[in-house]
Short mmCIF file of C-alpha atoms and ligand atoms in Angstrom, two decimals:
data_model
loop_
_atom_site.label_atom_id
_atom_site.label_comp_id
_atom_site.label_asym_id
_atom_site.label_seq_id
_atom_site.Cartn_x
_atom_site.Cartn_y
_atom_site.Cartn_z
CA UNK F 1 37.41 -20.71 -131.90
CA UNK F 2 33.91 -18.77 -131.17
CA UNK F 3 31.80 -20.31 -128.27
CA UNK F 4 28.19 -19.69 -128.32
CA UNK F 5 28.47 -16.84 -125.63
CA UNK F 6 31.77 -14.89 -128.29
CA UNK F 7 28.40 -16.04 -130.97
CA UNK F 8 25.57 -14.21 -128.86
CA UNK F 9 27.48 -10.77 -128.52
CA UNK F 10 28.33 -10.92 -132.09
CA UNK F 11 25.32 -11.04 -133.85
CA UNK F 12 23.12 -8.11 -134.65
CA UNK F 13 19.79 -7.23 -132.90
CA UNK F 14 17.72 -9.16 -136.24
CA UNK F 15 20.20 -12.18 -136.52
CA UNK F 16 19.52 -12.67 -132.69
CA UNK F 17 15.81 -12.80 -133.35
CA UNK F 18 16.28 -15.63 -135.53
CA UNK F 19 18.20 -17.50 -133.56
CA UNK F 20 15.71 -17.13 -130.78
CA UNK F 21 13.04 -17.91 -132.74
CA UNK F 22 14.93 -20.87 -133.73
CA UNK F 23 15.74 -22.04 -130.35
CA UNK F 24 11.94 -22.17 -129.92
CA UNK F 25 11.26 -25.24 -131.95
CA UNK F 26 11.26 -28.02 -130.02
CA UNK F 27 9.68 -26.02 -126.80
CA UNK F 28 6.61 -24.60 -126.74
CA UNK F 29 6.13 -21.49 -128.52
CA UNK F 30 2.50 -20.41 -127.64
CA UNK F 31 3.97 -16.88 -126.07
CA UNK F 32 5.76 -16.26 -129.13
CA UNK F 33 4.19 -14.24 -132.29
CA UNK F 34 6.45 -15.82 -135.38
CA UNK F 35 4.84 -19.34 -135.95
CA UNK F 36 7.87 -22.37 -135.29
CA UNK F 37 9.00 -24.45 -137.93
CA UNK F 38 5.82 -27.10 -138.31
CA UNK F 39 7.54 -28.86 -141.34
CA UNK F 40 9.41 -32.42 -141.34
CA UNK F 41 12.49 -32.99 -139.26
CA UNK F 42 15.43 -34.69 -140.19
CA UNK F 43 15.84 -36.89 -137.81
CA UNK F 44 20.19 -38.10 -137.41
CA UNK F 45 22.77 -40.30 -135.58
CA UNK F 46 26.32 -38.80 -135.47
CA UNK F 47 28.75 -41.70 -135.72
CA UNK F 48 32.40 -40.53 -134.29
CA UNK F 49 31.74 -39.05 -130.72
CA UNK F 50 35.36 -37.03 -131.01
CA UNK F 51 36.45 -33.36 -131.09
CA UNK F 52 34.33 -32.38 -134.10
CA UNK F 53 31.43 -34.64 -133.53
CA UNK F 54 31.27 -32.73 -129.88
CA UNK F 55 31.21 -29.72 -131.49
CA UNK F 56 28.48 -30.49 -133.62
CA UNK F 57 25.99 -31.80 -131.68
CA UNK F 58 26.33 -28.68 -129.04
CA UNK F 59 25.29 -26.48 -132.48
CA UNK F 60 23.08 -28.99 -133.56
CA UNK F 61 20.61 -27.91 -130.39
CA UNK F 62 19.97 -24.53 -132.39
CA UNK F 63 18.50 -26.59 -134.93
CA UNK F 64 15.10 -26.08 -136.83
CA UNK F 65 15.29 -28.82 -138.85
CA UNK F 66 17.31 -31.18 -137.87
CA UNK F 67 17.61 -33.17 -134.23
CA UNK F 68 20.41 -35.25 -132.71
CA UNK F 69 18.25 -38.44 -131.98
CA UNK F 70 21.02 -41.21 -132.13
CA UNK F 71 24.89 -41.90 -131.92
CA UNK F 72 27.89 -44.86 -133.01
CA UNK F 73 30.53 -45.09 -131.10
CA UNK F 74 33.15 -47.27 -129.80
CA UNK F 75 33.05 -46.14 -126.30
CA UNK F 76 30.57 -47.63 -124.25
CA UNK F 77 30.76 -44.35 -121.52
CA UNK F 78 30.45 -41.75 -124.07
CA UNK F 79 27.49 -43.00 -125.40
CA UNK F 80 26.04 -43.13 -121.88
CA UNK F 81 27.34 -39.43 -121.46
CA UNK F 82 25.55 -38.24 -124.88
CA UNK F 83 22.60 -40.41 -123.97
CA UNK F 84 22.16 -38.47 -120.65
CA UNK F 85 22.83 -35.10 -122.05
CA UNK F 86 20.99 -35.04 -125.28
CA UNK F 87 18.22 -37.43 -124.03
CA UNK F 88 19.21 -40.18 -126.73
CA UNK F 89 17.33 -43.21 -126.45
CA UNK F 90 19.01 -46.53 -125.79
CA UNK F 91 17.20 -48.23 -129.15
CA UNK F 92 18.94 -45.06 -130.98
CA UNK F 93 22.61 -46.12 -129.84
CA UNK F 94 24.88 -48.15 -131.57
CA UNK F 95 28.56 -49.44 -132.03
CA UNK F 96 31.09 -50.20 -134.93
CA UNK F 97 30.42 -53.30 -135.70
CA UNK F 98 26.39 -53.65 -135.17
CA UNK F 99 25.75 -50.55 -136.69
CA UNK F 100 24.50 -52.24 -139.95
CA UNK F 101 21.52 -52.77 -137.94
CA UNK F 102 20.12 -49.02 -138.45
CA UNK F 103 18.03 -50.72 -141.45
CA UNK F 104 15.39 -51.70 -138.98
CA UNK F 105 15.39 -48.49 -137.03
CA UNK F 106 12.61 -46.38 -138.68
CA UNK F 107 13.29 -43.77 -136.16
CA UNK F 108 17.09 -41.95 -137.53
CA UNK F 109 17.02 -40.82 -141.23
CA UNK F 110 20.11 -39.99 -141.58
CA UNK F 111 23.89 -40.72 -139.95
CA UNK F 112 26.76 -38.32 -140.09
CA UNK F 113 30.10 -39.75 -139.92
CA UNK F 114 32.86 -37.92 -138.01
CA UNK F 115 35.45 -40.31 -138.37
CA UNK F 116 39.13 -40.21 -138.95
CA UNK F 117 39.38 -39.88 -142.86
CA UNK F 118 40.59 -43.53 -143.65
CA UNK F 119 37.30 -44.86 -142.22
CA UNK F 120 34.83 -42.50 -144.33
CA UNK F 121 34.81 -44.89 -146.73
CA UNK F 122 33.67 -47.99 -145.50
CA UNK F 123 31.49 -46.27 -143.10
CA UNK F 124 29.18 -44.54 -145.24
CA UNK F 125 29.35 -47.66 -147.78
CA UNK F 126 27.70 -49.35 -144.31
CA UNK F 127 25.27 -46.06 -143.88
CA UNK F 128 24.10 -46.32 -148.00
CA UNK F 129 23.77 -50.10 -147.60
CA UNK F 130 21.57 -49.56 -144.08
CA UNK F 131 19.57 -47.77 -146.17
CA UNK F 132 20.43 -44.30 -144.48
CA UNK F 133 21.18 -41.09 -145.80
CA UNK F 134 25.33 -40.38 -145.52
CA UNK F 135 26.32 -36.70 -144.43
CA UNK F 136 30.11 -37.70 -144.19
CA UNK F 137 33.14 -34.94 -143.24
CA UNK F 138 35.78 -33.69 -145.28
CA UNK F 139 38.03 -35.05 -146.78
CA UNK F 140 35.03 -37.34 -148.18
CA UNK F 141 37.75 -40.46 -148.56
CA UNK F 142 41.65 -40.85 -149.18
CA UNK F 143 41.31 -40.77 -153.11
CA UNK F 144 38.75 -40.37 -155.73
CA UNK F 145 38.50 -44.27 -156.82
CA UNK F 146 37.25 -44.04 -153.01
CA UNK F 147 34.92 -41.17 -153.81
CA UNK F 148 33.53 -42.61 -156.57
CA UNK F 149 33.08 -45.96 -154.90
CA UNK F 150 30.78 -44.03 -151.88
CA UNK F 151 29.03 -42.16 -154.56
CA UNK F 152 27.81 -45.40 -156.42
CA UNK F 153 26.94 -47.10 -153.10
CA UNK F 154 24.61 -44.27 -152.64
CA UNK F 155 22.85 -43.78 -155.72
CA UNK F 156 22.21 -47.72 -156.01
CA UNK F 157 20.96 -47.59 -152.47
CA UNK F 158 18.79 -44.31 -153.58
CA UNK F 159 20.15 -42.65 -150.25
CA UNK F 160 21.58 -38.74 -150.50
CA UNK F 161 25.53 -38.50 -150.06
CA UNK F 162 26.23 -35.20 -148.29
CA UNK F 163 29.84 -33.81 -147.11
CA UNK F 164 30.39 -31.23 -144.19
CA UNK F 165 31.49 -28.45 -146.38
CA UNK F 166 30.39 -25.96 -143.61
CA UNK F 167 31.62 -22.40 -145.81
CA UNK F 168 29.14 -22.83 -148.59
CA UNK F 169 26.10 -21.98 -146.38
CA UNK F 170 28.93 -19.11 -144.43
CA UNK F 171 26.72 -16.11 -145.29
CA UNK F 172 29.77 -13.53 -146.14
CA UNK F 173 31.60 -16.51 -148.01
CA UNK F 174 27.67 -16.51 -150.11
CA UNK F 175 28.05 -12.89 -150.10
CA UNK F 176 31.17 -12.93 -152.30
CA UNK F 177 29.96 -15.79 -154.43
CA UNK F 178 27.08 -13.16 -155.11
CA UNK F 179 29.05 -10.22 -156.32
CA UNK F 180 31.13 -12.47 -158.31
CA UNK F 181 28.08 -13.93 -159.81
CA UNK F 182 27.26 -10.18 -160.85
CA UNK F 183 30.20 -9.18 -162.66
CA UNK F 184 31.07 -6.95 -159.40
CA UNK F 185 34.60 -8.20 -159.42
CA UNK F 186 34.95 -7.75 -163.46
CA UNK F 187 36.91 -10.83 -164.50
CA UNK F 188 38.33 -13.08 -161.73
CA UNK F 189 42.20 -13.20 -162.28
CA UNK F 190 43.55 -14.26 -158.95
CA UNK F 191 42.78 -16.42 -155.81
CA UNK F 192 44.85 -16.94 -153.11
CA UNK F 193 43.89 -19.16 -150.12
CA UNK F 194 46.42 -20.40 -147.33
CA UNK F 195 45.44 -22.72 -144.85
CA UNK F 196 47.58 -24.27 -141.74
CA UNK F 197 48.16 -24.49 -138.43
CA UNK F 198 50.58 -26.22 -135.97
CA UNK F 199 49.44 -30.16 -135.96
CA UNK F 200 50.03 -30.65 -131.66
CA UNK F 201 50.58 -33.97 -130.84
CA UNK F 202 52.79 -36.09 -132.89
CA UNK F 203 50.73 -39.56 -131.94
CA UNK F 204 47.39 -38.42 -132.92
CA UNK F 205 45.03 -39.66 -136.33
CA UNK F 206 46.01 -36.51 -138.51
CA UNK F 207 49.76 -37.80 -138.17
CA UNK F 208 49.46 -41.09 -139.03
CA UNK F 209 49.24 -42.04 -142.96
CA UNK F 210 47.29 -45.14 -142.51
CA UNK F 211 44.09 -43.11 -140.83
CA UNK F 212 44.48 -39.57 -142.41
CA UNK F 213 45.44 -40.79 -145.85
CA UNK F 214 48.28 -37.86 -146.15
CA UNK F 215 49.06 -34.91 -144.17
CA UNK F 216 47.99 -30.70 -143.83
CA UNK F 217 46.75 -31.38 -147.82
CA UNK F 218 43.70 -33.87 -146.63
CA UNK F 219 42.70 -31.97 -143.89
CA UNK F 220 43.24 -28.10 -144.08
CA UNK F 221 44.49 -27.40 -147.36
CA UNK F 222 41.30 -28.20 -148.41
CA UNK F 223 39.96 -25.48 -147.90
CA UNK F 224 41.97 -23.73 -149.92
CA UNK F 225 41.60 -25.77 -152.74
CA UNK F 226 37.83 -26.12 -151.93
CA UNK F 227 37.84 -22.41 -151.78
CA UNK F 228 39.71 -21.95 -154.87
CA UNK F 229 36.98 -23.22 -156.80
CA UNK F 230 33.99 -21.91 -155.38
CA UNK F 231 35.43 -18.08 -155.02
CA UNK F 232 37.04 -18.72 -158.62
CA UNK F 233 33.94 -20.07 -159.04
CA UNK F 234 35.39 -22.33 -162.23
CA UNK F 235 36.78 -26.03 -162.56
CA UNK F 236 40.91 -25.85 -162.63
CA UNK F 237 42.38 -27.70 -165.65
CA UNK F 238 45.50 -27.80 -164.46
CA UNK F 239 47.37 -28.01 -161.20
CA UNK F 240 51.50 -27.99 -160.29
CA UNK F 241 52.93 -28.53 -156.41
CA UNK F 242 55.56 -28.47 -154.31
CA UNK F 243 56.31 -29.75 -151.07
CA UNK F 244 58.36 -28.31 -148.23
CA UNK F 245 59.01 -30.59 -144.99
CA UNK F 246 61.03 -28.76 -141.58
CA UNK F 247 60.40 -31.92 -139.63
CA UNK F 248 60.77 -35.40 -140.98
CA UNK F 249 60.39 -36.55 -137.50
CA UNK F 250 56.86 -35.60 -137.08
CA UNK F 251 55.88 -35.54 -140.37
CA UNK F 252 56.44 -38.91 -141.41
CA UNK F 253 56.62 -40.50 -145.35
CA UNK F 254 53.44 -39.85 -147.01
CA UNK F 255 52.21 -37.10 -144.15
CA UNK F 256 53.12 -33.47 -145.55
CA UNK F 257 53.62 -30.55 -143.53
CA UNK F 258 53.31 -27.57 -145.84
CA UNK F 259 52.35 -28.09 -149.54
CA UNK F 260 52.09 -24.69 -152.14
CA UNK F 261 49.75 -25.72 -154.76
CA UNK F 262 49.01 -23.52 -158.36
CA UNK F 263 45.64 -23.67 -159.95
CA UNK F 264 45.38 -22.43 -163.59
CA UNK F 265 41.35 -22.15 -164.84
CA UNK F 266 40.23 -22.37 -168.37
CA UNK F 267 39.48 -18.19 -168.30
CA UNK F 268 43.00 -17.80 -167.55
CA UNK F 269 42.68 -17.39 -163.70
CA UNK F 270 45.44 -18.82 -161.45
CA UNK F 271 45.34 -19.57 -157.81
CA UNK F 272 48.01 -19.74 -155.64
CA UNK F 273 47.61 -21.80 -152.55
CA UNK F 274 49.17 -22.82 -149.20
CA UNK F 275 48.37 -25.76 -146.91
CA UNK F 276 50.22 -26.48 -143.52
CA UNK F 277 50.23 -28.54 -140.46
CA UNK F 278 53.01 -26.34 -139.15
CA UNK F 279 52.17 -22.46 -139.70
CA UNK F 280 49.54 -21.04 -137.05
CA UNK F 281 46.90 -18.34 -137.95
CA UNK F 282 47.23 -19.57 -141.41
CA UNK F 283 43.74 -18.71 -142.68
CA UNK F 284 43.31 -16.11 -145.76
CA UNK F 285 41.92 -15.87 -149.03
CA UNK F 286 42.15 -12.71 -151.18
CA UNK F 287 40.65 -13.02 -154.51
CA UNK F 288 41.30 -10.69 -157.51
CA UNK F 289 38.78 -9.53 -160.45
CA UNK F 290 39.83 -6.47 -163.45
CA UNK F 291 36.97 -4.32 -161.12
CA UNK F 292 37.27 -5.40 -157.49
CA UNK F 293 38.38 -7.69 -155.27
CA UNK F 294 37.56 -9.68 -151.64
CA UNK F 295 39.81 -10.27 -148.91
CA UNK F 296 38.84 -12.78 -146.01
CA UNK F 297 41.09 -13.38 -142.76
CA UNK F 298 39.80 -15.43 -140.68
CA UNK F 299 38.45 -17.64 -143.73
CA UNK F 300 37.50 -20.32 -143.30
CA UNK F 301 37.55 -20.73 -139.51
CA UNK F 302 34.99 -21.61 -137.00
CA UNK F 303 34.35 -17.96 -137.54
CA UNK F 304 33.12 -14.99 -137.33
CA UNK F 305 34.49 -14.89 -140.58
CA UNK F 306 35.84 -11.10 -141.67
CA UNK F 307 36.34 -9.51 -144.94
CA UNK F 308 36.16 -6.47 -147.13
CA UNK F 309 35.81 -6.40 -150.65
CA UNK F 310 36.24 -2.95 -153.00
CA UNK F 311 33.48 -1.86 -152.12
CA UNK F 312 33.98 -1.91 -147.99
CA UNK F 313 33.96 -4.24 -144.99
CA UNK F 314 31.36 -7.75 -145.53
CA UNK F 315 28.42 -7.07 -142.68
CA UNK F 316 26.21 -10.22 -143.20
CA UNK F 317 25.19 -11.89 -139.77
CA UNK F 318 27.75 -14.31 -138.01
CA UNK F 319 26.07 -17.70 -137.56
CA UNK F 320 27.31 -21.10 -136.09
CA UNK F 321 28.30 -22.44 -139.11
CA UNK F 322 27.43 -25.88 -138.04
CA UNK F 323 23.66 -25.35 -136.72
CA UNK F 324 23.03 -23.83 -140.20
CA UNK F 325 24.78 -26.05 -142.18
CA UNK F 326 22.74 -29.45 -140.77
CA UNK F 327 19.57 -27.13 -140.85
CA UNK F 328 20.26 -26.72 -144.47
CA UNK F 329 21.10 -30.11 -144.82
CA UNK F 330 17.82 -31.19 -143.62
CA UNK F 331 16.42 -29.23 -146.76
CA UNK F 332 18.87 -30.90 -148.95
CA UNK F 333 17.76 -34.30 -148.10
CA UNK F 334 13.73 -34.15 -147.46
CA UNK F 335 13.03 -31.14 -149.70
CA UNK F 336 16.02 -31.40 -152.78
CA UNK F 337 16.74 -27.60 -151.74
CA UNK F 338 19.76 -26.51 -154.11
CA UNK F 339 22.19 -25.22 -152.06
CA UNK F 340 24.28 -22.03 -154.00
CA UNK F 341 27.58 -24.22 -154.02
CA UNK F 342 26.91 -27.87 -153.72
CA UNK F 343 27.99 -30.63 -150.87
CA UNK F 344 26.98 -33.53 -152.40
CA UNK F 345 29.14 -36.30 -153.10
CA UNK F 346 30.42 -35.10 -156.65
CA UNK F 347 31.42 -31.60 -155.47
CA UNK F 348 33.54 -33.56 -152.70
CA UNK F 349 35.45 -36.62 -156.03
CA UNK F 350 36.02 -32.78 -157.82
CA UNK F 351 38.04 -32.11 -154.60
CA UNK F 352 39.47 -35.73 -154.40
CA UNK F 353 40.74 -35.95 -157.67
CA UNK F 354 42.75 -32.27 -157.49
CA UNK F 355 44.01 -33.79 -154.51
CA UNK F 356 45.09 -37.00 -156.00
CA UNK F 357 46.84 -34.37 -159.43
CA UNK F 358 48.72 -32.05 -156.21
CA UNK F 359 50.05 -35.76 -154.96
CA UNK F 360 51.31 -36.28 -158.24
CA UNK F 361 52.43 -32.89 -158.99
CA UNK F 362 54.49 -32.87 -155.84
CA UNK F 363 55.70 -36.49 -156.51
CA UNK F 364 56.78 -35.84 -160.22
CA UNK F 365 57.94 -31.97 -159.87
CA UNK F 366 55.66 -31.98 -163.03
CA UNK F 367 52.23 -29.68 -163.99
CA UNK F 368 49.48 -32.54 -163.75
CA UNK F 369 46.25 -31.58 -165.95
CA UNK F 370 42.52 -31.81 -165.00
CA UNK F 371 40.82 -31.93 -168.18
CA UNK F 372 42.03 -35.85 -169.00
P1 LIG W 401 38.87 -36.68 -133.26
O1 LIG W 401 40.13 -37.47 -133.13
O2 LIG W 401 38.61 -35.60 -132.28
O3 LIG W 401 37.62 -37.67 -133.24
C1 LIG W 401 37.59 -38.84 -134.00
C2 LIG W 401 36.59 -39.80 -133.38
O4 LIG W 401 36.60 -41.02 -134.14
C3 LIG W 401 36.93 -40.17 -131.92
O5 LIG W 401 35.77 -40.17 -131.15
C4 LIG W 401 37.47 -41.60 -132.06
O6 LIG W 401 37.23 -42.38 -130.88
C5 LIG W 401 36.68 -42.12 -133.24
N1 LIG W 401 37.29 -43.26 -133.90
C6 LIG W 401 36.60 -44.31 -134.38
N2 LIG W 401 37.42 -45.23 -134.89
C7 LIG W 401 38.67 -44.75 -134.75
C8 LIG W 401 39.96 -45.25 -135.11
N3 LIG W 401 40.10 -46.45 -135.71
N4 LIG W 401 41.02 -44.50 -134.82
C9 LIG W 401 40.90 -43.29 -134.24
N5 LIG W 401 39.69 -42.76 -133.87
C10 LIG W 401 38.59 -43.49 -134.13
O7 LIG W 401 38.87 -36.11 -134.75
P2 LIG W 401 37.94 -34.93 -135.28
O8 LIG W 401 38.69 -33.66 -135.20
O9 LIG W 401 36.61 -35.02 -134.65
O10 LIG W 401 37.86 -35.31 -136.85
C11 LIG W 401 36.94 -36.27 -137.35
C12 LIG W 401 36.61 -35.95 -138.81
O11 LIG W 401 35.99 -34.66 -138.85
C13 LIG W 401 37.81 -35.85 -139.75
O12 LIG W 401 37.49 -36.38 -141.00
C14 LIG W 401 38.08 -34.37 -139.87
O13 LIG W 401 38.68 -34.00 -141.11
C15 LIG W 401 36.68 -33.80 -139.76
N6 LIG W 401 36.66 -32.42 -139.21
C16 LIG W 401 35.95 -31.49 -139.90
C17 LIG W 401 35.90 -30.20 -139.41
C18 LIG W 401 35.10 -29.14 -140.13
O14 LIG W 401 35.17 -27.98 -139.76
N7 LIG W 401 34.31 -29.51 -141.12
C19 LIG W 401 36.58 -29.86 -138.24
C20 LIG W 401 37.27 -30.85 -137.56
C21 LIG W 401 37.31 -32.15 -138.05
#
C-alpha cells in the first residue's frame, strides 16, 4: 500500500503541479498564478470510521471538489478524534441510530457509507430516505434483490446512488479502456483477472457470513469480475464456477476462500478469473485482442498501478485513487459529469447479479446464463 510520501516521489514533475495546485483550494491562493477551483463543493459525511473510511478521508484532504464536513459512527471517541483532526463540527456528527436526522442538516450533501457489506443496505435506504445523496462501497449489498431495492429507494427519493468503484477514474486502467475503444487491441478474445490475498484474522467482519454476505467473491473477486467487464468492455451472458476451500476452519459455510470463475461474452470472448482470501500478491489482469494486448500487475491495488500493453510500458500519472475518485464524484452528483465507465447504482446490480449466477454456478456445478 502507497502512502502519500511512496505518492509524492512517484509522480512526474506536471502530475505534481496538479496536485499542488489542488492542495491550494481551501487555502489561500493569492501567490499562486493557476486560478483555484471557484465552483460548488460537494459537501459529505463518511459513515463507518474503520480501516477504509480512515483511508479515505486522509485522501479526501487533496480534494478540489469535495470536503469531509461530517461523520456516523458508533464510537463516541472516534468521532471526537475526527472532529479534532478534520475540524468537523459537532452539529455535523452523528450516530447509528439518529442518523435519520441528516434531513434537517442543510449543511452535508452527501454521506458515504463504509460499512461492513451486510449493512449497505439499510444504510443507504436511511441516506435516500434523509434525503441525501448515497456514495456506498463495494460490494453495493449481499444480492441484487438488495441492489435493486437501494436503487429504487434512490430514484423515488430523487437522490444519486454512487458506489466506490475507485479503478474506473485509475488513469492507466482509462488508458486501456481507450485503446480498446480504438480497435488498438483488434478483437478482445481473452481477460484474465485474479484477485486475493491472505484474509488475517479469523474473527473479523470479512469472515463472518452474516456481515460480509459470502467470502473472497464479495470483497476482492470483485474486482476481477468488475474488471472483466469494463476491460472486456461487454456484458457476460454466461458464467460457470468452482470453488476450492484449504481451510474449513476459517472459512466457514457460506464464506469461500478461493473461487475460479469463467465469463463467456456475446462476441465470443471468455474470461477466466480468480478470487481468494488465501493467496497473497494476487493482483493481475492480462487481457487479449487478435492485434495487441495489456497486462496489469499490481491491478487493481491501492496502486501505482503498472502495465504494458503491445505497444510498451502504460506512463499515465499515478494518483491517489481515492482523492480523485470523490473529486470526480462531486462532478457526478452536482454537475451529471459521465464518468467513462459508470459507478452508479446499476453498474454495481450488473455486478450483484453475476455474483448471485457464480453462487449458483458453484452451488449447482452447472453454467448459469445472464441473458434470462
Ligand atoms: P473495517 O472493519 O476496517 O471498518 C468497518 C467500520 O464499520 C468500523 O469502523 C466499524 O466500527 C463499523 N461498523 C459499524 N457497524 C458495524 C457492525 N455491526 N459490525 C462491524 N463493524 C461495524 O472495514 P473496512 O475495510 O473499512 O471495510 C468497510 C467497507 O469498505 C466494506 O464494504 C469493504 O468492502 C469496503 N472497502 C473498499 C475498499 C476499496 O478499495 N474500495 C477497500 C477496503 C474496504
Amino acid at each position: 500500500m502507497n502512502t502519500r510520501r511512496d505518492f509524492l516521489r512517484n509522480i512526474g514533475a506536471s502530475a505534481l503541479m496538479l496536485q499542488l495546485n489542488s492542495l491550494t483550494t481551501f487555502a489561500d491562493s493569492s501567490d499562486h498564478h493557476e486560478q483555484p477551483y471557484q465552483g460548488k463543493v460537494l459537501r459529505v459525511a463518511i459513515m463507518g470510521l474503520g480501516g477504509y473510511g480512515t483511508r479515505f478521508a486522509e485522501a479526501m484532504k487533496d480534494c478540489t471538489k469535495a470536503k469531509l464536513v461530517g461523520v456516523i459512527s458508533g464510537t463516541t471517541s472516534k468521532i471526537k478524534d475526527w472532529q479534532a483532526k478534520y475540524n468537523i463540527p459537532e452539529k455535523n456528527c452523528y450516530n447509528y441510530d439518529n442518523f435519520d436526522q441528516v434531513k434537517n442538516n442543510p449543511d452535508i450533501d452527501a454521506i458515504y457509507v463504509i460499512t461492513p457489506n451486510a449493512l449497505h443496505h439499510s444504510q443507504v435506504i436511511r441516506v435516500a430516505n434523509a434525503g441525501k445523496h448515497a456514495i456506498c462501497e463495494k460490494p453495493m449489498a449481499l444480492n441484487a434483490r438488495e441492489g435493486q431495492e437501494m436503487i429504487d429507494a434512490c430514484k423515488k427519493a430523487n437522490v444519486k446512488l454512487l458506489v466506490g468503484y475507485r479503478m474506473h477514474f485509475e488513469p492507466r486502467t482509462l488508458e486501456v479502456i481507450r485503446m480498446r475503444n480504438a480497435g488498438e487491441f483488434g478483437k478482445v478474445m481473452f481477460f484474465q483477472g485474479q484477485c486475493g490475498f491472505k484474509a488475517g484474522d479469523p474473527k473479523q467482519w470479512r469472515l463472518d457470513k452474516a456481515l460480509a454476505g459470502g467470502g473472497s467473491m464479495m470483497d476482492i473477486g470483485i474486482y476481477a469480475l468488475n474488471g472483466a467487464r469494463y476491460m472486456v468492455g461487454e456484458e457476460p451472458v454466461w458464467v460457470t464456477a468452482q470453488e476450492t476451500k484449504t481451510d474449513p476452519v476459517k472459512f466457514k459455510d457460506g464464506v469461500d476462500e478461493t473461487i475460479q470463475f469463467q465469463l463467456g461474452f456475446a462476441s465470443g470472448a471468455v474470461a477466466s478469473c480468480l478470487s481468494s482470501y488465501n493467496i497473497n500478491h494476487l493482483d493481475r489482469f492480462f487481457l487479449s485482442g487478435d492485434k495487441g494486448f495489456a497486462e496489469m500487475q499490481p491491478s487493481t491495488g491501492y496502486g501505482p498501478i503498472r502495465g504494458r500493453t503491445h505497444q510498451g510500458e502504460l506512463t499515465q500519472p499515478v494518483t491517489i485513487h481515492q482523492s480523485v475518485q470523490m473529486d470526480e464524484m462531486a462532478d457526478i452528483i452536482l454537475t451529471n459529469k459521465k464518468p467513462v465507465v459508470p459507478v452508479n447504482g446499476e453498474e454495481a446490480l450488473k455486478d450483484l447479479k453475476i455474483i448471485d449466477a457464480i453462487y449458483q454456478a458453484v452451488k449447482t456445478g452447472k453454467k448459469v446464463s445472464l441473458t434470462t
